[in-house]
Coordinates of C-alpha atoms and ligand atoms in Angstrom, one line a residue:
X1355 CA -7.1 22.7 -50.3
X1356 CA -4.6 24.1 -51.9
X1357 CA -0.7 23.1 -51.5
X1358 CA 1.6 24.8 -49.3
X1359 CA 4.9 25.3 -48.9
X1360 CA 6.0 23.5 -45.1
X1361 CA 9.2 24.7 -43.0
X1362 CA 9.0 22.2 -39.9
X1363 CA 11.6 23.8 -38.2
X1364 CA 13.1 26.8 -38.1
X1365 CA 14.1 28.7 -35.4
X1366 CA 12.4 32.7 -36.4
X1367 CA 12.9 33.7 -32.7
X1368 CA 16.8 33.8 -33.6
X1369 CA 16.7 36.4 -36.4
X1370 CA 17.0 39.3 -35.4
X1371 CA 13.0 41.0 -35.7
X1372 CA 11.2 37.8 -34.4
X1373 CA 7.8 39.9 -35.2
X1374 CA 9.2 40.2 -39.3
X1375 CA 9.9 37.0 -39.1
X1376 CA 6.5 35.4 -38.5
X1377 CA 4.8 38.2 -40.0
X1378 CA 7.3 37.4 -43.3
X1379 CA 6.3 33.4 -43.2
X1380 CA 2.8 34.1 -42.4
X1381 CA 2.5 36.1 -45.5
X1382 CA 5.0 34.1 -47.9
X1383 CA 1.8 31.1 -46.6
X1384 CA 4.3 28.9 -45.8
X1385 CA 2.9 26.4 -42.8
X1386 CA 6.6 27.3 -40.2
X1387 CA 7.3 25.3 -36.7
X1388 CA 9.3 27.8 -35.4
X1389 CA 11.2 26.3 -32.8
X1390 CA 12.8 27.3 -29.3
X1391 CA 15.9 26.3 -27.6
X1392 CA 14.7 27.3 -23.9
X1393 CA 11.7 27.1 -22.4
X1394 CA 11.9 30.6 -21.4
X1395 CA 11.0 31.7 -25.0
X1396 CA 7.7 29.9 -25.0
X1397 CA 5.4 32.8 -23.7
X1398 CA 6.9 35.0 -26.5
X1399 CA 6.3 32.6 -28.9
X1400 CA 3.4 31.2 -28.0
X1401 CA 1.8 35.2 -28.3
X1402 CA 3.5 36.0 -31.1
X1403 CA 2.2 32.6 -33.3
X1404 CA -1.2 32.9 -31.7
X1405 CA -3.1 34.9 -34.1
X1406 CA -1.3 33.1 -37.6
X1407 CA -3.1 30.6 -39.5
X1408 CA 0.0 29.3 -40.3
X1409 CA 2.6 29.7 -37.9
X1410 CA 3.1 27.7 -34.8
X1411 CA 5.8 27.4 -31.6
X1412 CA 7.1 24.5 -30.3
X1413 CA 8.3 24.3 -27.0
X1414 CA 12.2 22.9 -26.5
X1415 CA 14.9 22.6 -24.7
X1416 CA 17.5 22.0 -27.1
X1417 CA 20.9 19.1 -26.3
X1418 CA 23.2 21.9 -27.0
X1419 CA 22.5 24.2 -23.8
X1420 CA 21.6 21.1 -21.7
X1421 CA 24.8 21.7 -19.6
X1422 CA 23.6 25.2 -18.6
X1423 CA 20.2 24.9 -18.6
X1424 CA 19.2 21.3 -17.3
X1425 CA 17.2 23.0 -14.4
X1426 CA 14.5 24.4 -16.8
X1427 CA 13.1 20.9 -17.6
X1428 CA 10.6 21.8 -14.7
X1429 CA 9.8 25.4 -16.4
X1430 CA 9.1 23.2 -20.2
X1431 CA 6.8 20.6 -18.0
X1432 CA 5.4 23.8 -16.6
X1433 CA 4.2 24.7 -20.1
X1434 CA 3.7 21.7 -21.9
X1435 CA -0.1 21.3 -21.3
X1436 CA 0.3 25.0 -24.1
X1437 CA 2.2 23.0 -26.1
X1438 CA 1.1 21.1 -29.2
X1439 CA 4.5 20.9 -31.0
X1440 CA 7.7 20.3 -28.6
X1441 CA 11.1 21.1 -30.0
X1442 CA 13.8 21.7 -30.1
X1443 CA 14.3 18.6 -28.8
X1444 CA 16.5 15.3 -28.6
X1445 CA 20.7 14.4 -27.9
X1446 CA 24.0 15.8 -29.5
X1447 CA 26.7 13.6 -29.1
X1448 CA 29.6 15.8 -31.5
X1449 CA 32.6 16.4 -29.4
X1450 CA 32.0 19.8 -27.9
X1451 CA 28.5 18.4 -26.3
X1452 CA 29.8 14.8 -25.4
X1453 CA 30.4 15.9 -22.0
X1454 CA 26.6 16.6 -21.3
X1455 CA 25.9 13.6 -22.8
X1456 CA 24.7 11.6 -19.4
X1457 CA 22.2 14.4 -18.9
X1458 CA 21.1 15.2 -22.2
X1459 CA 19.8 11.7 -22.2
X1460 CA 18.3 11.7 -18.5
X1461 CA 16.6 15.1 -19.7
X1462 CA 15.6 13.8 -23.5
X1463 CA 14.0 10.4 -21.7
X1464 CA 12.1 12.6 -19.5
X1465 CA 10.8 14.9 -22.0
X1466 CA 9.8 12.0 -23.5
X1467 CA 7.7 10.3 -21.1
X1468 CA 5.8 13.7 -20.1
X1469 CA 5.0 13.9 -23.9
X1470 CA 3.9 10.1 -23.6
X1471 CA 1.7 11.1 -21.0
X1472 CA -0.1 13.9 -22.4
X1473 CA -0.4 12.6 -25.4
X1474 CA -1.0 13.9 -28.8
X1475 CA 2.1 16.4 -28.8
X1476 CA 4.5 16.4 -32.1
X1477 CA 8.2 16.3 -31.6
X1478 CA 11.0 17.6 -34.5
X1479 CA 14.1 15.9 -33.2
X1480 CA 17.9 16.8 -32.9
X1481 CA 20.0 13.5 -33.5
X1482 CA 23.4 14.2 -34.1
X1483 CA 25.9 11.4 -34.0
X1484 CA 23.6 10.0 -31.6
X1485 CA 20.9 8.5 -34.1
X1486 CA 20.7 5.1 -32.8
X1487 CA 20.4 6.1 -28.8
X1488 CA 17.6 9.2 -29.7
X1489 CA 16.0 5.7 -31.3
X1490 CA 16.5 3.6 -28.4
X1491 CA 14.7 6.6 -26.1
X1492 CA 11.7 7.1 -28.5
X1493 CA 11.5 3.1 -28.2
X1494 CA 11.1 3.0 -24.9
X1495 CA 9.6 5.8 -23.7
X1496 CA 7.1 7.1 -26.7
X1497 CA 5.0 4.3 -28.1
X1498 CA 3.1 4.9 -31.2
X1499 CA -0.2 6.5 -30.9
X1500 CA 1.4 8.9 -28.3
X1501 CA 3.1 11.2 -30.1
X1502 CA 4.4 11.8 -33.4
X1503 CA 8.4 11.9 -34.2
X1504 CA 9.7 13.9 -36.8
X1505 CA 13.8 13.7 -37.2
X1506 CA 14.8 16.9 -38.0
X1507 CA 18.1 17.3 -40.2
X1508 CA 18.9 12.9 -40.2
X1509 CA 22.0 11.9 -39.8
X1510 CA 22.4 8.7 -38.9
X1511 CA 22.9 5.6 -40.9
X1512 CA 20.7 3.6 -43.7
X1513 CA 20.0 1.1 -40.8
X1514 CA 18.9 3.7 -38.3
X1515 CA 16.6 5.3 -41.2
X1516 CA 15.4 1.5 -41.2
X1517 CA 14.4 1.7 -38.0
X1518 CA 13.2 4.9 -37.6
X1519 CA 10.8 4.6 -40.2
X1520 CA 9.8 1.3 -38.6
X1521 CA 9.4 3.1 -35.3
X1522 CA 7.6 5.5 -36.9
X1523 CA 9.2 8.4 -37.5
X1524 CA 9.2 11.3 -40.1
X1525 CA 12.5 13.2 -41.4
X1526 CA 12.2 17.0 -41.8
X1527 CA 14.7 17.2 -44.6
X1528 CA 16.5 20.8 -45.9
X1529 CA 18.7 21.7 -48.2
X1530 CA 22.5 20.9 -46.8
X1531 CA 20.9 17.3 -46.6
X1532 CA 20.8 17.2 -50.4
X1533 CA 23.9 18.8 -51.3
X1534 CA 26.1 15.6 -50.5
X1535 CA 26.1 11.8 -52.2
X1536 CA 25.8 10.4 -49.2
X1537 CA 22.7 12.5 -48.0
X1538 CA 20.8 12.1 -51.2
X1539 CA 21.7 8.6 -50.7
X1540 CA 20.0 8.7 -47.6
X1541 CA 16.9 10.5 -48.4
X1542 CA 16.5 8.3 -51.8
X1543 CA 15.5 5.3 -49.1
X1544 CA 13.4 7.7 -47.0
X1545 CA 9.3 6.7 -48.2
X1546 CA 7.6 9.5 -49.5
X1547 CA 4.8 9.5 -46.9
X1548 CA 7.7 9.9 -44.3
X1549 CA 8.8 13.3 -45.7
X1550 CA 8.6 16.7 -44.6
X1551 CA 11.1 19.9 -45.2
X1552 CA 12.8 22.2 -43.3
X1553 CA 15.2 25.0 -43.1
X1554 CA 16.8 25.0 -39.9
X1555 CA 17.3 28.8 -40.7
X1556 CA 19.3 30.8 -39.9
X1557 CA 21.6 27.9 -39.5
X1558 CA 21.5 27.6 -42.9
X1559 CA 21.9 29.6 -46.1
X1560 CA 20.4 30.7 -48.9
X1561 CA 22.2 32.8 -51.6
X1562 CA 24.5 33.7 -48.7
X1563 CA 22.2 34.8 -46.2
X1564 CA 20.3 33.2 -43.5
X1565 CA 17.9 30.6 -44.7
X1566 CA 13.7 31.5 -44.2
X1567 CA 10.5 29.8 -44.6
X1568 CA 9.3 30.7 -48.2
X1569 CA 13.5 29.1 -49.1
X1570 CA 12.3 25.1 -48.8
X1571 CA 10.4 25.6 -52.3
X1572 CA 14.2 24.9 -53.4
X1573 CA 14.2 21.6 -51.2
X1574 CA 10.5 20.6 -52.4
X1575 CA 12.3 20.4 -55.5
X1576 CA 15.6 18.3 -54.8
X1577 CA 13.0 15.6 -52.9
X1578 CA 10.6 15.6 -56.2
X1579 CA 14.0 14.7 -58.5
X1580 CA 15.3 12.3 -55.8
X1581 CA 11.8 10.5 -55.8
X1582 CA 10.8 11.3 -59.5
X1583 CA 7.8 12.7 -58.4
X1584 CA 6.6 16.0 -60.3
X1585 CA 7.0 19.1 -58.3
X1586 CA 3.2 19.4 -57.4
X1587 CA 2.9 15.8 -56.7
X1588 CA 5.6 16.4 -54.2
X1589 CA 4.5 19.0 -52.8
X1590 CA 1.3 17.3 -52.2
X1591 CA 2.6 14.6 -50.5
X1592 CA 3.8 16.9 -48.0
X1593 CA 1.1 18.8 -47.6
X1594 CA -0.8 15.5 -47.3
X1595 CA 2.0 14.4 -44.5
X1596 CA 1.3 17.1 -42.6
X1597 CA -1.9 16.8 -42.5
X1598 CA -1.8 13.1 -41.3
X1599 CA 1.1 13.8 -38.4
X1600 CA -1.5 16.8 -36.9
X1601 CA -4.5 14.4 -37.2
X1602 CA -3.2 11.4 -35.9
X1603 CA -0.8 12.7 -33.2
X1604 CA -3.1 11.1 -31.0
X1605 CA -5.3 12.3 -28.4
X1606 CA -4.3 14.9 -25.7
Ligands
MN95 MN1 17.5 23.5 -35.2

């Protein structure tokens, strides 16, 4: 098989032609999760991904609108059994959030155990400044063998990585993460069967516009320096992660 370029999350339903967008990562043959922030833009994307080879939607309900929209948890459960990939997903504890904190976490630990329940789903996580509780939750609630946890965009400290990777979990990195010492410091300890990339466009950049798919070959490269792996071998090792999380998600 021959190696891809992978953009675990990316949220295409935000740019402005949602249609280009797939269409433009589809044909760039970069395997995109293109993520959602309500569950009321699953149907779209669910059609929309459908006939890809390479894209695919993942159904979220994202910390940052939890204070509006806690009431469609039931509307995501609705459409979970569609779901393979759930996201955007997980807690936000940065000041301007804090005050949903309490229900992001009842609403984060219920996603959870539904996903624990069905079985086999694949979650990219949101963990800011809330690494070690978004821990404590996947702990408790979604064992291993249940589900597969990918930390999208990792902030927390060397000790939570620790633990993470202990618990599990992979770390869908992108390019802001390897612009700072203390990011590349991070990702240095992350082992390379743990690693996966991202863009998180359009929330971030590239040459001043908003990031896309085909963009993580630029990452791909940072994570081969930072591991002195060659940039095929690395991106193999993705390719080969990817592989793994999707087969060994765990039955459905
Ligand atoms: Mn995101």
């Amino acid at each position: 098989m021959k190696s891809r370029l992978v953009d675990f999350h990316c949220h295409l339903d935000l740019y402005p032609d949602l249609v280009a967008a797939i269409a433009d990562a589809e044909a760039a043959g970069v395997y995109t999760l293109t993520v959602t922030t309500t569950p009321k833009a699953w149907p779209r994307n669910l059609e929309l991904t459908r006939g890809t080879t390479r894209v695919r939607a993942a159904l979220g309900l994202h910390p940052q609108v939890v204070s509006e929209r806690s009431g469609e948890i039931s509307l995501w459960e609705t459409y979970l059994p569609e779901a393979r990939y759930v996201g955007e997903v997980g807690l936000d504890a940065a000041p301007r959030y804090y005050r949903s904190f309490d229900l992001q976490q009842q609403i984060f630990e219920r996603i959870l155990k539904q996903c624990a329940k069905a079985g086999g789903k694949i979650l990219t996580i949101h963990s800011v400044r809330a690494a070690a509780v978004v821990l404590d939750l996947i702990e408790a609630h979604l064992p291993p063998g249940r589900g597969q946890k990918v930390l999208h965009w990792f902030t927390g400290t060397k000790a939570d990585a620790r633990r993470a990777v202990d618990l599990g979990c992979y770390f869908s990195v992108n390019a802001r993460m390897l612009e700072t010492d203390r990011g590349r410091d991070l990702i240095g300890i992350l082992p390379n069967e743990r690693l996966l990339t991202e863009t998180d466009g359009p929330f971030t950049k590239f040459g001043g516009r908003p990031a896309c798919p085909a963009d993580v070959a630029d990452t791909v490269l940072g994570l081969a320096k930072l591991h002195q792996l060659s940039l095929d071998e690395m991106t193999a090792t993705i390719n080969k992660n990817l592989t793994t999380i999707v087969s060994s998600a765990g039955e459905s």
